PDB file of C-alpha atoms in Angstrom:
ATOM      1  CA  MET A   1      24.245  20.966  13.683  1.00 84.00           C
ATOM      2  CA  THR A   2      24.010  17.180  13.774  1.00 95.00           C
ATOM      3  CA  ARG A   3      24.646  15.813  10.304  1.00 97.00           C
ATOM      4  CA  VAL A   4      24.681  12.050   9.725  1.00 98.00           C
ATOM      5  CA  CYS A   5      26.383  10.362   6.798  1.00 97.00           C
ATOM      6  CA  VAL A   6      25.001   6.856   6.217  1.00 97.00           C
ATOM      7  CA  LEU A   7      27.685   5.182   4.141  1.00 97.00           C
ATOM      8  CA  ASP A   8      26.390   3.759   0.861  1.00 95.00           C
ATOM      9  CA  TYR A   9      28.337   0.791  -0.498  1.00 94.00           C
ATOM     10  CA  GLY A  10      25.486  -1.420  -1.725  1.00 88.00           C
ATOM     11  CA  SER A  11      24.224  -2.588   1.676  1.00 78.00           C
ATOM     12  CA  GLY A  12      20.575  -3.602   1.661  1.00 71.00           C
ATOM     13  CA  ASN A  13      19.352  -1.756   4.767  1.00 84.00           C
ATOM     14  CA  VAL A  14      20.494   1.795   3.951  1.00 94.00           C
ATOM     15  CA  ARG A  15      16.979   3.213   3.558  1.00 93.00           C
ATOM     16  CA  SER A  16      15.704   1.914   6.902  1.00 95.00           C
ATOM     17  CA  VAL A  17      18.825   3.242   8.660  1.00 96.00           C
ATOM     18  CA  TYR A  18      18.247   6.589   6.954  1.00 96.00           C
ATOM     19  CA  ASN A  19      14.650   6.615   8.208  1.00 96.00           C
ATOM     20  CA  LEU A  20      15.762   5.859  11.785  1.00 97.00           C
ATOM     21  CA  PHE A  21      18.023   8.911  12.012  1.00 97.00           C
ATOM     22  CA  ALA A  22      15.707  11.145   9.971  1.00 96.00           C
ATOM     23  CA  ALA A  23      12.989  10.396  12.558  1.00 95.00           C
ATOM     24  CA  LEU A  24      15.213  12.126  15.124  1.00 94.00           C
ATOM     25  CA  SER A  25      15.245  15.304  13.042  1.00 80.00           C
ATOM     26  CA  ALA A  26      18.891  14.935  12.179  1.00 75.00           C
ATOM     27  CA  SER A  27      20.197  16.053   8.805  1.00 95.00           C
ATOM     28  CA  VAL A  28      20.898  12.729   7.066  1.00 97.00           C
ATOM     29  CA  VAL A  29      22.640  11.986   3.796  1.00 97.00           C
ATOM     30  CA  VAL A  30      23.218   8.575   2.184  1.00 97.00           C
ATOM     31  CA  SER A  31      26.554   8.858   0.438  1.00 97.00           C
ATOM     32  CA  SER A  32      30.020   7.495  -0.211  1.00 96.00           C
ATOM     33  CA  THR A  33      31.686  10.741  -1.264  1.00 98.00           C
ATOM     34  CA  PRO A  34      34.666  12.198   0.622  1.00 98.00           C
ATOM     35  CA  SER A  35      32.956  15.601   0.908  1.00 98.00           C
ATOM     36  CA  ASP A  36      29.847  14.206   2.622  1.00 98.00           C
ATOM     37  CA  ILE A  37      32.002  12.188   5.020  1.00 98.00           C
ATOM     38  CA  ALA A  38      34.056  15.318   5.791  1.00 98.00           C
ATOM     39  CA  ASP A  39      30.911  17.415   6.356  1.00 97.00           C
ATOM     40  CA  ALA A  40      29.266  14.861   8.655  1.00 97.00           C
ATOM     41  CA  SER A  41      29.293  15.124  12.430  1.00 97.00           C
ATOM     42  CA  HIS A  42      28.402  11.401  12.781  1.00 98.00           C
ATOM     43  CA  VAL A  43      29.112   8.455  10.459  1.00 98.00           C
ATOM     44  CA  VAL A  44      27.065   5.251  10.213  1.00 98.00           C
ATOM     45  CA  LEU A  45      28.074   2.033   8.436  1.00 97.00           C
ATOM     46  CA  PRO A  46      25.106  -0.312   7.848  1.00 96.00           C
ATOM     47  CA  GLY A  47      25.621  -3.932   6.930  1.00 89.00           C
ATOM     48  CA  VAL A  48      23.797  -6.945   5.538  1.00 86.00           C
ATOM     49  CA  GLY A  49      25.358 -10.183   4.314  1.00 87.00           C
ATOM     50  CA  ALA A  50      28.695 -11.938   4.717  1.00 93.00           C
ATOM     51  CA  PHE A  51      31.921 -10.421   6.076  1.00 96.00           C
ATOM     52  CA  GLY A  52      34.109 -11.022   3.003  1.00 94.00           C
ATOM     53  CA  ALA A  53      31.522  -9.754   0.522  1.00 94.00           C
ATOM     54  CA  ALA A  54      30.935  -6.639   2.626  1.00 95.00           C
ATOM     55  CA  MET A  55      34.664  -5.867   2.773  1.00 96.00           C
ATOM     56  CA  GLN A  56      34.977  -6.330  -0.986  1.00 95.00           C
ATOM     57  CA  LYS A  57      32.101  -3.924  -1.637  1.00 95.00           C
ATOM     58  CA  MET A  58      33.516  -1.393   0.810  1.00 96.00           C
ATOM     59  CA  CYS A  59      36.959  -1.463  -0.781  1.00 96.00           C
ATOM     60  CA  HIS A  60      35.393  -0.714  -4.169  1.00 95.00           C
ATOM     61  CA  ALA A  61      32.720   1.793  -3.130  1.00 96.00           C
ATOM     62  CA  LEU A  62      34.051   3.734  -0.129  1.00 97.00           C
ATOM     63  CA  PRO A  63      36.970   6.175   0.105  1.00 98.00           C
ATOM     64  CA  LEU A  64      38.593   4.253   2.958  1.00 98.00           C
ATOM     65  CA  ASP A  65      41.481   6.690   3.457  1.00 98.00           C
ATOM     66  CA  ASP A  66      39.034   9.575   3.890  1.00 98.00           C
ATOM     67  CA  LEU A  67      36.894   7.451   6.185  1.00 98.00           C
ATOM     68  CA  ARG A  68      39.890   6.518   8.361  1.00 98.00           C
ATOM     69  CA  ASP A  69      40.875  10.174   8.584  1.00 98.00           C
ATOM     70  CA  ALA A  70      37.355  11.217   9.628  1.00 98.00           C
ATOM     71  CA  VAL A  71      36.922   8.469  12.210  1.00 98.00           C
ATOM     72  CA  LEU A  72      40.399   7.674  13.550  1.00 98.00           C
ATOM     73  CA  VAL A  73      42.094  11.073  13.209  1.00 98.00           C
ATOM     74  CA  LYS A  74      39.262  13.610  13.492  1.00 98.00           C
ATOM     75  CA  ARG A  75      37.445  11.185  15.840  1.00 98.00           C
ATOM     76  CA  LYS A  76      33.931  11.639  14.485  1.00 98.00           C
ATOM     77  CA  PRO A  77      31.453   9.350  16.239  1.00 98.00           C
ATOM     78  CA  PHE A  78      31.070   6.163  14.187  1.00 98.00           C
ATOM     79  CA  LEU A  79      28.377   3.479  14.428  1.00 98.00           C
ATOM     80  CA  GLY A  80      28.684   0.101  12.683  1.00 98.00           C
ATOM     81  CA  ILE A  81      25.486  -1.952  12.394  1.00 97.00           C
ATOM     82  CA  CYS A  82      25.524  -5.778  12.098  1.00 97.00           C
ATOM     83  CA  VAL A  83      28.153  -6.554   9.424  1.00 97.00           C
ATOM     84  CA  GLY A  84      29.060  -2.870   9.637  1.00 97.00           C
ATOM     85  CA  MET A  85      30.203  -3.650  13.173  1.00 98.00           C
ATOM     86  CA  GLN A  86      31.926  -6.916  12.249  1.00 98.00           C
ATOM     87  CA  VAL A  87      34.201  -5.346   9.618  1.00 98.00           C
ATOM     88  CA  LEU A  88      35.835  -3.272  12.371  1.00 98.00           C
ATOM     89  CA  ALA A  89      37.626  -6.494  13.371  1.00 98.00           C
ATOM     90  CA  THR A  90      41.108  -7.566  12.381  1.00 98.00           C
ATOM     91  CA  GLN A  91      39.795 -10.702  10.692  1.00 98.00           C
ATOM     92  CA  GLY A  92      36.548 -12.427   9.752  1.00 97.00           C
ATOM     93  CA  ASP A  93      36.232 -16.207   9.379  1.00 95.00           C
ATOM     94  CA  GLU A  94      32.950 -16.382   7.452  1.00 90.00           C
ATOM     95  CA  PHE A  95      33.245 -18.566   4.285  1.00 90.00           C
ATOM     96  CA  GLY A  96      37.039 -18.279   4.472  1.00 91.00           C
ATOM     97  CA  SER A  97      39.413 -15.890   6.203  1.00 94.00           C
ATOM     98  CA  TYR A  98      39.271 -12.191   5.301  1.00 97.00           C
ATOM     99  CA  ALA A  99      41.026  -9.089   6.588  1.00 98.00           C
ATOM    100  CA  GLY A 100      38.790  -6.471   8.193  1.00 98.00           C
ATOM    101  CA  LEU A 101      39.426  -2.788   8.799  1.00 98.00           C
ATOM    102  CA  GLY A 102      41.332  -3.617  11.986  1.00 98.00           C
ATOM    103  CA  TRP A 103      40.033  -0.566  13.860  1.00 98.00           C
ATOM    104  CA  ILE A 104      39.146  -2.679  16.912  1.00 98.00           C
ATOM    105  CA  PRO A 105      41.413  -5.734  17.311  1.00 98.00           C
ATOM    106  CA  GLY A 106      39.417  -8.939  17.289  1.00 98.00           C
ATOM    107  CA  THR A 107      37.994 -11.790  15.233  1.00 98.00           C
ATOM    108  CA  VAL A 108      34.566 -12.498  13.785  1.00 98.00           C
ATOM    109  CA  ARG A 109      33.563 -16.155  14.004  1.00 97.00           C
ATOM    110  CA  ARG A 110      30.467 -18.315  13.930  1.00 97.00           C
ATOM    111  CA  VAL A 111      28.329 -18.292  17.044  1.00 98.00           C
ATOM    112  CA  ASP A 112      28.533 -21.560  19.005  1.00 97.00           C
ATOM    113  CA  HIS A 113      24.751 -21.951  18.968  1.00 96.00           C
ATOM    114  CA  GLY A 114      24.463 -25.449  20.443  1.00 94.00           C
ATOM    115  CA  SER A 115      21.066 -26.923  19.556  1.00 96.00           C
ATOM    116  CA  LEU A 116      19.575 -23.529  18.634  1.00 97.00           C
ATOM    117  CA  PRO A 117      18.928 -22.727  14.959  1.00 97.00           C
ATOM    118  CA  LEU A 118      21.204 -20.499  12.898  1.00 96.00           C
ATOM    119  CA  PRO A 119      20.914 -17.819  11.789  1.00 97.00           C
ATOM    120  CA  HIS A 120      19.913 -16.229  15.074  1.00 98.00           C
ATOM    121  CA  ILE A 121      16.774 -14.353  14.033  1.00 98.00           C
ATOM    122  CA  GLY A 122      14.437 -12.379  16.236  1.00 98.00           C
ATOM    123  CA  TRP A 123      14.267 -10.470  19.500  1.00 98.00           C
ATOM    124  CA  ASN A 124      16.825 -10.985  22.235  1.00 98.00           C
ATOM    125  CA  ASN A 125      18.034  -8.982  25.200  1.00 97.00           C
ATOM    126  CA  ILE A 126      21.402  -7.393  25.780  1.00 97.00           C
ATOM    127  CA  VAL A 127      23.243  -7.409  29.115  1.00 97.00           C
ATOM    128  CA  CYS A 128      25.461  -4.409  29.868  1.00 96.00           C
ATOM    129  CA  GLN A 129      28.994  -5.370  30.897  1.00 96.00           C
ATOM    130  CA  HIS A 130      30.651  -1.946  30.934  1.00 95.00           C
ATOM    131  CA  PRO A 131      29.237   1.600  30.978  1.00 95.00           C
ATOM    132  CA  SER A 132      28.743   3.189  27.559  1.00 97.00           C
ATOM    133  CA  PRO A 133      27.076   6.432  26.467  1.00 98.00           C
ATOM    134  CA  LEU A 134      25.431   4.425  23.684  1.00 98.00           C
ATOM    135  CA  LEU A 135      23.392   2.535  26.295  1.00 97.00           C
ATOM    136  CA  ALA A 136      22.127   5.451  28.389  1.00 97.00           C
ATOM    137  CA  GLY A 137      18.588   4.625  29.500  1.00 95.00           C
ATOM    138  CA  LEU A 138      18.991   1.063  28.186  1.00 94.00           C
ATOM    139  CA  GLU A 139      20.753  -0.547  31.136  1.00 80.00           C
ATOM    140  CA  HIS A 140      17.924  -2.910  32.102  1.00 86.00           C
ATOM    141  CA  GLU A 141      18.348  -5.679  29.499  1.00 88.00           C
ATOM    142  CA  PRO A 142      16.293  -4.228  26.626  1.00 93.00           C
ATOM    143  CA  ASP A 143      15.338  -6.355  23.619  1.00 97.00           C
ATOM    144  CA  PHE A 144      16.714  -5.721  20.135  1.00 98.00           C
ATOM    145  CA  TYR A 145      16.165  -7.427  16.785  1.00 98.00           C
ATOM    146  CA  PHE A 146      18.962  -9.737  15.553  1.00 98.00           C
ATOM    147  CA  VAL A 147      19.669 -11.457  12.226  1.00 97.00           C
ATOM    148  CA  HIS A 148      23.123 -13.087  12.138  1.00 97.00           C
ATOM    149  CA  SER A 149      25.190 -16.264  12.420  1.00 97.00           C
ATOM    150  CA  TYR A 150      28.587 -14.702  13.205  1.00 98.00           C
ATOM    151  CA  ALA A 151      29.729 -12.365  15.969  1.00 98.00           C
ATOM    152  CA  PHE A 152      32.686 -10.216  17.043  1.00 98.00           C
ATOM    153  CA  TRP A 153      35.132 -11.385  19.724  1.00 97.00           C
ATOM    154  CA  ALA A 154      37.296  -8.429  20.763  1.00 98.00           C
ATOM    155  CA  ASP A 155      40.878  -9.035  21.865  1.00 98.00           C
ATOM    156  CA  ASP A 156      40.268  -6.617  24.737  1.00 98.00           C
ATOM    157  CA  PRO A 157      37.099  -7.652  26.631  1.00 96.00           C
ATOM    158  CA  ARG A 158      36.648  -4.065  27.821  1.00 97.00           C
ATOM    159  CA  HIS A 159      35.548  -3.188  24.274  1.00 98.00           C
ATOM    160  CA  MET A 160      32.622  -5.615  24.574  1.00 98.00           C
ATOM    161  CA  VAL A 161      30.251  -3.324  26.473  1.00 97.00           C
ATOM    162  CA  ALA A 162      27.174  -5.575  26.175  1.00 97.00           C
ATOM    163  CA  THR A 163      26.627  -9.257  25.467  1.00 98.00           C
ATOM    164  CA  THR A 164      23.733 -11.473  24.412  1.00 98.00           C
ATOM    165  CA  GLU A 165      23.208 -15.169  25.052  1.00 98.00           C
ATOM    166  CA  TYR A 166      22.402 -17.495  22.159  1.00 98.00           C
ATOM    167  CA  GLY A 167      24.048 -20.829  22.835  1.00 97.00           C
ATOM    168  CA  GLU A 168      26.964 -18.778  24.162  1.00 97.00           C
ATOM    169  CA  ASN A 169      27.488 -15.183  25.204  1.00 97.00           C
ATOM    170  CA  PHE A 170      28.580 -13.067  22.240  1.00 98.00           C
ATOM    171  CA  CYS A 171      29.313  -9.357  21.910  1.00 98.00           C
ATOM    172  CA  SER A 172      26.178  -7.431  20.981  1.00 98.00           C
ATOM    173  CA  VAL A 173      27.505  -3.891  21.630  1.00 98.00           C
ATOM    174  CA  LEU A 174      31.069  -2.797  21.022  1.00 98.00           C
ATOM    175  CA  GLN A 175      32.895   0.420  21.878  1.00 98.00           C
ATOM    176  CA  ARG A 176      36.404   1.727  21.573  1.00 98.00           C
ATOM    177  CA  ASP A 177      36.611   5.477  22.165  1.00 98.00           C
ATOM    178  CA  ASN A 178      34.459   7.119  19.431  1.00 98.00           C
ATOM    179  CA  LEU A 179      33.881   3.792  17.648  1.00 98.00           C
ATOM    180  CA  PHE A 180      30.596   2.012  18.376  1.00 98.00           C
ATOM    181  CA  GLY A 181      29.183  -1.188  16.951  1.00 98.00           C
ATOM    182  CA  VAL A 182      25.958  -3.149  17.425  1.00 98.00           C
ATOM    183  CA  GLN A 183      25.304  -6.698  16.256  1.00 98.00           C
ATOM    184  CA  PHE A 184      21.543  -6.143  16.170  1.00 98.00           C
ATOM    185  CA  HIS A 185      19.493  -3.847  13.937  1.00 97.00           C
ATOM    186  CA  PRO A 186      18.433  -0.673  15.803  1.00 97.00           C
ATOM    187  CA  GLU A 187      16.399   0.373  12.748  1.00 97.00           C
ATOM    188  CA  LYS A 188      14.172  -2.688  13.363  1.00 96.00           C
ATOM    189  CA  SER A 189      14.165  -2.468  17.166  1.00 97.00           C
ATOM    190  CA  GLN A 190      11.375   0.040  17.770  1.00 96.00           C
ATOM    191  CA  ARG A 191      11.695   2.163  20.933  1.00 96.00           C
ATOM    192  CA  ALA A 192      14.981   0.658  22.109  1.00 97.00           C
ATOM    193  CA  GLY A 193      16.520   1.213  18.682  1.00 98.00           C
ATOM    194  CA  LEU A 194      15.311   4.798  18.624  1.00 97.00           C
ATOM    195  CA  GLN A 195      16.801   5.448  22.080  1.00 97.00           C
ATOM    196  CA  LEU A 196      20.132   3.966  21.013  1.00 98.00           C
ATOM    197  CA  ALA A 197      20.192   6.124  17.874  1.00 98.00           C
ATOM    198  CA  LYS A 198      19.385   9.188  19.989  1.00 97.00           C
ATOM    199  CA  ASN A 199      22.246   8.334  22.342  1.00 98.00           C
ATOM    200  CA  PHE A 200      24.626   8.014  19.408  1.00 98.00           C
ATOM    201  CA  LEU A 201      23.644  11.435  18.075  1.00 97.00           C
ATOM    202  CA  SER A 202      24.201  12.918  21.556  1.00 97.00           C
ATOM    203  CA  TYR A 203      27.825  11.712  21.611  1.00 96.00           C
ATOM    204  CA  PRO A 204      30.222  13.246  22.425  1.00 93.00           C
TER     205      PRO A 204
END
């Protein structure tokens, strides 16, 4: 049975992420307990706000050793959303320099937006760069809803499976093995977001 654990560490968009997966008839729990993480088939890390603040909250609220074991050892499918994707990096440079989880080597830095306003808010398309099961049925530049000023630059470009242009091309979808990350908000992205969530639940 598909059972989703949406990790609760004080992130503001937990309820809407819960609703997204509940709409797909998955069993969904919002929790930070080791037992719920262990019982889950899929783990989701939402995120709103700045990199450093998110890491601080996670270190206080989440059992990170249990989470690492579930995701990196037992290889449960993991989806990071927005800042939940960014904290997978080695380092984030938002309002200072902060260590991330380091699960996917890379750095989070401010988008070189040129004359465009920051934060980047609204609908934008993604362009697939490498095949990914997360993007099945979404290969033709679908639109998703973004709210951010910083983005993830992976050390290995093969992990950047889709990009989006906003002043420059930044990583909008990330994958390394069972680890997935999206810079946009699938829970606010209507049909495309629902398809992406369905793809995630179908993995592996």
